[in-house]
PDB file of C-alpha atoms and ligand atoms in Angstrom:
ATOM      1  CA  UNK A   1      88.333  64.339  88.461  1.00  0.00           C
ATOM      2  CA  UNK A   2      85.948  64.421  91.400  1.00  0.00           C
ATOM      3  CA  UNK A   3      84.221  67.930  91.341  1.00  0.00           C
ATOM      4  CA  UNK A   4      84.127  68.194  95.023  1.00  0.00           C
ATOM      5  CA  UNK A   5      88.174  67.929  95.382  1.00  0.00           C
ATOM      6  CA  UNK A   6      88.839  71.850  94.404  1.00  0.00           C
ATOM      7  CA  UNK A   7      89.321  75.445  95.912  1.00  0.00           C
ATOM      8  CA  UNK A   8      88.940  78.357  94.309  1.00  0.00           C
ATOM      9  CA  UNK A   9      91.647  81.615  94.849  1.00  0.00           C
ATOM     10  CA  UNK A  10      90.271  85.206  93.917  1.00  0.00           C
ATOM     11  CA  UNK A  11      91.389  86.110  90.618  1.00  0.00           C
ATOM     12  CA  UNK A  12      89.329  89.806  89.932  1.00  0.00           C
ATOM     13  CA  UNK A  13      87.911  91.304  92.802  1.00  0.00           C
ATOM     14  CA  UNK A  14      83.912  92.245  92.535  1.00  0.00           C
ATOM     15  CA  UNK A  15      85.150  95.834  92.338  1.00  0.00           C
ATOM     16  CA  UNK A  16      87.417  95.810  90.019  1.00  0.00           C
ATOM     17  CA  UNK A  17      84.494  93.740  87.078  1.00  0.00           C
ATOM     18  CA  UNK A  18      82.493  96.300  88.141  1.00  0.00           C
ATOM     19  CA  UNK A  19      84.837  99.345  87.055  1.00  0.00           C
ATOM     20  CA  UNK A  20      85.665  97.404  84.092  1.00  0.00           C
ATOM     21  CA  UNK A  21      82.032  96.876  82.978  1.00  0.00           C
ATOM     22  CA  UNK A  22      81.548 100.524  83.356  1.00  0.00           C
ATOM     23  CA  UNK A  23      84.346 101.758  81.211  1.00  0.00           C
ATOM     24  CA  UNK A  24      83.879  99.009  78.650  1.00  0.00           C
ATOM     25  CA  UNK A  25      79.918 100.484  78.343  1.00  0.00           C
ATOM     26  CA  UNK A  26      81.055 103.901  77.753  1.00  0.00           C
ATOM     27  CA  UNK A  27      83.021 102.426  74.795  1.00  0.00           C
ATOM     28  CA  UNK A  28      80.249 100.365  73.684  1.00  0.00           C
ATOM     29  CA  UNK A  29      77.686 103.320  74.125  1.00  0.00           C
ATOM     30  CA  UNK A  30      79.940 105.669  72.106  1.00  0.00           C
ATOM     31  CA  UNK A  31      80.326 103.058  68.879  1.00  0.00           C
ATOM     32  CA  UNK A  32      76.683 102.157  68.639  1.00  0.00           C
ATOM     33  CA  UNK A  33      75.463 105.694  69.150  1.00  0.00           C
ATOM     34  CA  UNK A  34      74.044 106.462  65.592  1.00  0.00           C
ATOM     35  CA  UNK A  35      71.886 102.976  65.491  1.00  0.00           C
ATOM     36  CA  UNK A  36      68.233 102.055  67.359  1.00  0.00           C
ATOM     37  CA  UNK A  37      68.887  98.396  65.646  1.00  0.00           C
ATOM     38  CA  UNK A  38      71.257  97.480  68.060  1.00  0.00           C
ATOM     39  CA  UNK A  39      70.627  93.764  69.340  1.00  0.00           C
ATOM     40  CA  UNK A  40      72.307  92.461  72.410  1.00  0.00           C
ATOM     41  CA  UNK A  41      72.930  88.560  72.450  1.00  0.00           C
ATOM     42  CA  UNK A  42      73.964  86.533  75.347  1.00  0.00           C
ATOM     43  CA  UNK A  43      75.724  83.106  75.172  1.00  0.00           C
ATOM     44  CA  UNK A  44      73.854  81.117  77.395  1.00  0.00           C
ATOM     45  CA  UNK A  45      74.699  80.438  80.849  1.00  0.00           C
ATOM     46  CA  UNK A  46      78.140  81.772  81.064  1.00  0.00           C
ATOM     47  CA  UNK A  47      77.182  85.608  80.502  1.00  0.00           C
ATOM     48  CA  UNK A  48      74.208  85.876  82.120  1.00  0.00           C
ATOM     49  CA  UNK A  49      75.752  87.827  84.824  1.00  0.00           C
ATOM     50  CA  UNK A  50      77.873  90.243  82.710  1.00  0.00           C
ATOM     51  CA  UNK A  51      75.118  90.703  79.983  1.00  0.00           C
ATOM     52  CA  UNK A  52      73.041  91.845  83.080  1.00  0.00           C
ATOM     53  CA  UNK A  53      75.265  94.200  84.474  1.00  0.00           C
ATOM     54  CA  UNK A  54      76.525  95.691  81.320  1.00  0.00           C
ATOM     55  CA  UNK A  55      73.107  96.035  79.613  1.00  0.00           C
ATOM     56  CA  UNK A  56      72.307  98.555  82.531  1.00  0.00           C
ATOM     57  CA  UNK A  57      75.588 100.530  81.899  1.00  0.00           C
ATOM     58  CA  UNK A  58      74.508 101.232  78.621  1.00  0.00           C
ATOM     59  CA  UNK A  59      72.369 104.182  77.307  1.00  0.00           C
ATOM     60  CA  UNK A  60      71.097 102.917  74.190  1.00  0.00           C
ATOM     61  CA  UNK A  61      68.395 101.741  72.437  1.00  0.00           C
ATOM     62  CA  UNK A  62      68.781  98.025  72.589  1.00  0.00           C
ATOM     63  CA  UNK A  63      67.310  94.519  72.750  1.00  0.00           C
ATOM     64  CA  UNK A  64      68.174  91.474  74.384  1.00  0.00           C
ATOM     65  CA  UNK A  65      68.355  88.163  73.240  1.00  0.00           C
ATOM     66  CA  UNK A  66      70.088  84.689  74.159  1.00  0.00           C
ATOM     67  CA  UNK A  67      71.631  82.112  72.054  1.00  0.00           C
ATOM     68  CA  UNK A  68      72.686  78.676  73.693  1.00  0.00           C
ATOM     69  CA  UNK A  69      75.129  76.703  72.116  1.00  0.00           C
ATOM     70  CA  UNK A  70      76.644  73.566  73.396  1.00  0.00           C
ATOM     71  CA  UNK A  71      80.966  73.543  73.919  1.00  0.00           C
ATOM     72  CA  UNK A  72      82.199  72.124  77.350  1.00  0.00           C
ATOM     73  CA  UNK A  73      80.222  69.442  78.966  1.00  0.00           C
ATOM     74  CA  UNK A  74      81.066  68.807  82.987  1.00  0.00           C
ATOM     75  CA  UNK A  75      85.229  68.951  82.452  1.00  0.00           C
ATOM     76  CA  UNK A  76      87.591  71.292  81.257  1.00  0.00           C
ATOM     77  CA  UNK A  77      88.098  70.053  77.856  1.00  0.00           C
ATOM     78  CA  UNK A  78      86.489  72.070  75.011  1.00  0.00           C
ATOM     79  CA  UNK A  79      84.547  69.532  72.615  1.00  0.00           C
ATOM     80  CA  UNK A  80      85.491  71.454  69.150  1.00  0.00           C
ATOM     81  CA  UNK A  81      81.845  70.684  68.144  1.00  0.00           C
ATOM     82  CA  UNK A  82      79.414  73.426  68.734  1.00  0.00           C
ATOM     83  CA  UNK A  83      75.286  73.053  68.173  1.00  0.00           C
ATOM     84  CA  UNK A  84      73.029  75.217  68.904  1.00  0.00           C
ATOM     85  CA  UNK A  85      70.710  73.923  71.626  1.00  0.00           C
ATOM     86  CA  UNK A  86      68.642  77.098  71.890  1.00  0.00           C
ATOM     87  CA  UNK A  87      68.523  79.594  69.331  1.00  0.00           C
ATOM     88  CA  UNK A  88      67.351  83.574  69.104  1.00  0.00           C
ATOM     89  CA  UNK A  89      64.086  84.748  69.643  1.00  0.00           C
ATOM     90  CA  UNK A  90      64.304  87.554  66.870  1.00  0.00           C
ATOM     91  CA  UNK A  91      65.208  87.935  63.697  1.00  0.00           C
ATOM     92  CA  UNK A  92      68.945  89.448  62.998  1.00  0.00           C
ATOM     93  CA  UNK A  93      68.804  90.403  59.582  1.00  0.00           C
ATOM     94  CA  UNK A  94      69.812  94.199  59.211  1.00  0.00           C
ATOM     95  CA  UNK A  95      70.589  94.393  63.481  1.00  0.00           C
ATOM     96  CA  UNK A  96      73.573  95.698  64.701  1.00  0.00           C
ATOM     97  CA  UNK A  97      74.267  92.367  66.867  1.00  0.00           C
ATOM     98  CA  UNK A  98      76.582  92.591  69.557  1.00  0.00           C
ATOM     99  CA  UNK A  99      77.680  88.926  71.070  1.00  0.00           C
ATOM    100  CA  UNK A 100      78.466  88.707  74.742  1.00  0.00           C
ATOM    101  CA  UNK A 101      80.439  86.046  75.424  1.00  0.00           C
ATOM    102  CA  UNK A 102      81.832  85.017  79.145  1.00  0.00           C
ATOM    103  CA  UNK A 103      85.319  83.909  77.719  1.00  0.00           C
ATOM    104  CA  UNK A 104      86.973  83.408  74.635  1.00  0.00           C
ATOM    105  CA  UNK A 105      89.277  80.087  74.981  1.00  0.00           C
ATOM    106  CA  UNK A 106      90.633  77.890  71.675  1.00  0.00           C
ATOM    107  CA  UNK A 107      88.111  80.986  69.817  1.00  0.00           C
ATOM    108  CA  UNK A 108      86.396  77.602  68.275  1.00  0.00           C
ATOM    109  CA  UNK A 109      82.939  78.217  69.966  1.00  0.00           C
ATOM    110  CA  UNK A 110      82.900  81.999  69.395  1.00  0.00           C
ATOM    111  CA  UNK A 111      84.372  81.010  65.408  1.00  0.00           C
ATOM    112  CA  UNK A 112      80.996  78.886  64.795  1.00  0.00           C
ATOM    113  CA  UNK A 113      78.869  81.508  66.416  1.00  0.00           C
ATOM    114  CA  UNK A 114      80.188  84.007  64.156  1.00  0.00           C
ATOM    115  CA  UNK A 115      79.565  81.349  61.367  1.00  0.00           C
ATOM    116  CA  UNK A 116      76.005  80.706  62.193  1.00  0.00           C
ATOM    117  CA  UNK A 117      74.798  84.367  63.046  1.00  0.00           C
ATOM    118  CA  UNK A 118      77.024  85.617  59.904  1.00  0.00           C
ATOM    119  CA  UNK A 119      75.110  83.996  57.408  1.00  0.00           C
ATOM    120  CA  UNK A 120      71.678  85.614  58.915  1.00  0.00           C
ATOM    121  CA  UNK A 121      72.642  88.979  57.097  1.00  0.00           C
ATOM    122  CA  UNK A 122      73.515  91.520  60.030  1.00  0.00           C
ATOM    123  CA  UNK A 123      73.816  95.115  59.315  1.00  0.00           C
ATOM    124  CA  UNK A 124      77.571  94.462  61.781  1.00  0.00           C
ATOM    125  CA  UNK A 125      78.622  91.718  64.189  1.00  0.00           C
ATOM    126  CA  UNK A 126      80.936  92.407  66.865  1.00  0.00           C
ATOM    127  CA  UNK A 127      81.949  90.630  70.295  1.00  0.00           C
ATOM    128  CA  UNK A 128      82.435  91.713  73.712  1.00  0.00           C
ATOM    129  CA  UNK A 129      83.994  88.959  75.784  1.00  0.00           C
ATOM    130  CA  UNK A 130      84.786  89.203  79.653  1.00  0.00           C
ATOM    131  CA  UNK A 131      87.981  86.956  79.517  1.00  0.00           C
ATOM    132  CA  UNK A 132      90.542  86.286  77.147  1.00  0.00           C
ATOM    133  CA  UNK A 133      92.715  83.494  77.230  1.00  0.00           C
ATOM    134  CA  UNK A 134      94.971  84.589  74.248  1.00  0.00           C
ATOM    135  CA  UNK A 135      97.417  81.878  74.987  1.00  0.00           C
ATOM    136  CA  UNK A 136      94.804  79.134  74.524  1.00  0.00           C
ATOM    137  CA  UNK A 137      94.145  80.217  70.863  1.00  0.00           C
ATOM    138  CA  UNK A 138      93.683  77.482  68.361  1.00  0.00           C
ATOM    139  CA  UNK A 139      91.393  79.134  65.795  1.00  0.00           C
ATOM    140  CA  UNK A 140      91.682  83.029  65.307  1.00  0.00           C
ATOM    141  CA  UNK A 141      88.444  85.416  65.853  1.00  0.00           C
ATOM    142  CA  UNK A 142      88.167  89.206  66.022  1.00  0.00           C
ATOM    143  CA  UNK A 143      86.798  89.953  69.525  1.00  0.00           C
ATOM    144  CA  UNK A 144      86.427  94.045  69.441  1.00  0.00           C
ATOM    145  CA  UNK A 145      85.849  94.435  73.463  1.00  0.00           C
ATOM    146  CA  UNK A 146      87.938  93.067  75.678  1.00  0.00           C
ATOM    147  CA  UNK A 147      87.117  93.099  79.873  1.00  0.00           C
ATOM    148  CA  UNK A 148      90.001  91.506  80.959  1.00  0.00           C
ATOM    149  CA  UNK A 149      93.294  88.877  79.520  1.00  0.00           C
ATOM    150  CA  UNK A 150      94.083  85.892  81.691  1.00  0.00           C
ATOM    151  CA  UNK A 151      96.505  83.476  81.602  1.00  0.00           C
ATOM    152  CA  UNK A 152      95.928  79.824  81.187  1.00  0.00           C
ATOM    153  CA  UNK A 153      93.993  78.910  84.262  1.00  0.00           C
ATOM    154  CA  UNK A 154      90.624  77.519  84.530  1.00  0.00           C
ATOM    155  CA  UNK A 155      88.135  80.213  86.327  1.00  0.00           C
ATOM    156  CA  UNK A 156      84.970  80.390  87.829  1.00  0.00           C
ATOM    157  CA  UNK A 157      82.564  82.897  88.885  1.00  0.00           C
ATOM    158  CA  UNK A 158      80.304  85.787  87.727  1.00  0.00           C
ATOM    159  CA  UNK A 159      78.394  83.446  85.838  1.00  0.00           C
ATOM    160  CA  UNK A 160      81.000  81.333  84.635  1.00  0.00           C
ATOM    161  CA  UNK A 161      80.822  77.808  86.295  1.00  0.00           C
ATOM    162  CA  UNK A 162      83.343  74.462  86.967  1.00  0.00           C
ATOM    163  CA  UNK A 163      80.473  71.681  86.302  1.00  0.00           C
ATOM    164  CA  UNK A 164      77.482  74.085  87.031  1.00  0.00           C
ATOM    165  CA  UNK A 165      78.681  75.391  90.442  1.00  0.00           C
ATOM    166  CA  UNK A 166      79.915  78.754  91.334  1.00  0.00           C
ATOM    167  CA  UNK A 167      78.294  80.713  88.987  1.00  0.00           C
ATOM    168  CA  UNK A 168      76.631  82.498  91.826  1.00  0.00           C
ATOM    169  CA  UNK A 169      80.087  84.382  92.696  1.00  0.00           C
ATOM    170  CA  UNK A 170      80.671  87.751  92.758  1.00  0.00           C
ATOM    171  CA  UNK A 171      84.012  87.872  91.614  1.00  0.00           C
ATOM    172  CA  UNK A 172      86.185  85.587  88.997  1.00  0.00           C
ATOM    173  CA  UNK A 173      88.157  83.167  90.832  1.00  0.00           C
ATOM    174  CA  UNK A 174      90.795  80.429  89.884  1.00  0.00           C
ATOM    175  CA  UNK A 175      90.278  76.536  90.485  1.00  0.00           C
ATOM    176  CA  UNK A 176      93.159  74.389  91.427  1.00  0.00           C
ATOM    177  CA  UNK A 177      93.046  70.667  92.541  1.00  0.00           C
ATOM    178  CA  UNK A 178      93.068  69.901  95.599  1.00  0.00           C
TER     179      UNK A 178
HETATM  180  P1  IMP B   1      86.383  77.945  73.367  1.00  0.00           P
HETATM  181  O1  IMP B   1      85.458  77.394  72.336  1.00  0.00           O
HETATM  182  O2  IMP B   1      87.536  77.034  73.641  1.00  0.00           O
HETATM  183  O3  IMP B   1      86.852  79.350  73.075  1.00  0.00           O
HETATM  184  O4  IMP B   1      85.607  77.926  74.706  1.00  0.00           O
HETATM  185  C1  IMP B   1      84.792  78.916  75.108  1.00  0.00           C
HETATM  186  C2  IMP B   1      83.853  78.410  76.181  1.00  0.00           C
HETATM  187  O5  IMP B   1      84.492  77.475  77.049  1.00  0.00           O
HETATM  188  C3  IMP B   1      83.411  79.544  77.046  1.00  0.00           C
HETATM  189  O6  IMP B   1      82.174  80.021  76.606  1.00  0.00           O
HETATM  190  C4  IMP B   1      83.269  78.908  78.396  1.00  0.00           C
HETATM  191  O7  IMP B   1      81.943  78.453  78.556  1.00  0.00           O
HETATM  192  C5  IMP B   1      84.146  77.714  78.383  1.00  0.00           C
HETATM  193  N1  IMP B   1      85.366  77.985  79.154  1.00  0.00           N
HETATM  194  C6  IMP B   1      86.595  78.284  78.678  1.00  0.00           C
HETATM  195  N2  IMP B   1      87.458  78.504  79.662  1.00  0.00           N
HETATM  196  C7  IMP B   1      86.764  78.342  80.812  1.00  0.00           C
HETATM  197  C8  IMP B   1      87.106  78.457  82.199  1.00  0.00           C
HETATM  198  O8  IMP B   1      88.237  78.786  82.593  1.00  0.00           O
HETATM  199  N3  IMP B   1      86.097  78.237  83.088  1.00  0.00           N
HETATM  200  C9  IMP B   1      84.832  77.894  82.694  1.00  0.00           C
HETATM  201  N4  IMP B   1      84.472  77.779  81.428  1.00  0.00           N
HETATM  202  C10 IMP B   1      85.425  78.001  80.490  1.00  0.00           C
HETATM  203 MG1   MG B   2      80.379  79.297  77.323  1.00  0.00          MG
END
């Protein structure tokens, strides 16, 4: 498919991410209240907008690091096969690690993830994902925050992107052919 032959329909307004962010980070702020090991990872590029705006909703003690790992090249077919292409800065071991993830699709990226930063000996592990697509799931993970289900429609914006472009939205919007 030619990546120029698309248009994109507003899915979630600008306002309505933001109110969503904010009540998620009183949730957040409430569970990890009791720990000054909390560790805040981003999945490179697709969060880097909602890791942003969600860090400053929360009033914690926290850290921030990013983990890159490869799923989706330029099309809209998830490759199964995940490697990491750019790993943590820190060290995880006794953290309280929470993953922020832009969307959770067949669950196979955020399943290896788990894998991977499991076996590094975390104090906890949980996930906060912006977008659900609970009809897409092929492999089953435990995603403990959860900004907002969507159907079975490919999206873009707020950091998420359709072959690079769009992350630079403000809202999430849907892409159809054209
Ligand atoms: P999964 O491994 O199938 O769960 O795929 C998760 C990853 O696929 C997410 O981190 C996204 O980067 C990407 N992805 C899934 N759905 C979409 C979409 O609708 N738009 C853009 N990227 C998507
Ligand atoms: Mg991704």
């Amino acid at each position: 498919m030619d990546a120029s032959d698309y248009k994109i329909e507003k899915m979630i307004s600008a306002k309505s991410i933001a109110a969503r962010v904010e009540s998620l980070a009183i949730e957040i702020s409430a569970y990890y209240g009791n720990t000054d090991k909390l560790i805040v990872v981003g999945l490179l590029r697709g969060s880097f907008v909602f890791i942003a705006d969600l860090v400053r909703e929360l009033n914690l003690p926290l850290e921030v690091d990013f983990l890159e790992v490869s799923s989706y090249g330029d099309n809209m077919e998830s490759s199964r096969e995940v490697r990491i292409l750019k790993d943590l800065r820190g060290e995880i071991e006794n953290r309280d690690v929470l993953i922020i993830e832009d969307i959770v699709d067949t669950g196979y990226t955020m399943h290896h993830v788990l894998t991977i930063l499991g076996s590094r000996k975390p104090n906890s592990i949980q996930v906060c994902a912006l977008l659900d697509k609970p009809t897409r799931r092929e492999v089953e993970v435990s995603i403990r925050w959860i900004g907002f289900e969507i159907p079975d429609e490919f999206v873009v914006g707020y950091g998420i992107d359709y072959a690079q472009r769009n992350r630079n939205l403000s809202y999430i919007g849907k892409v159809s052919m054209i």
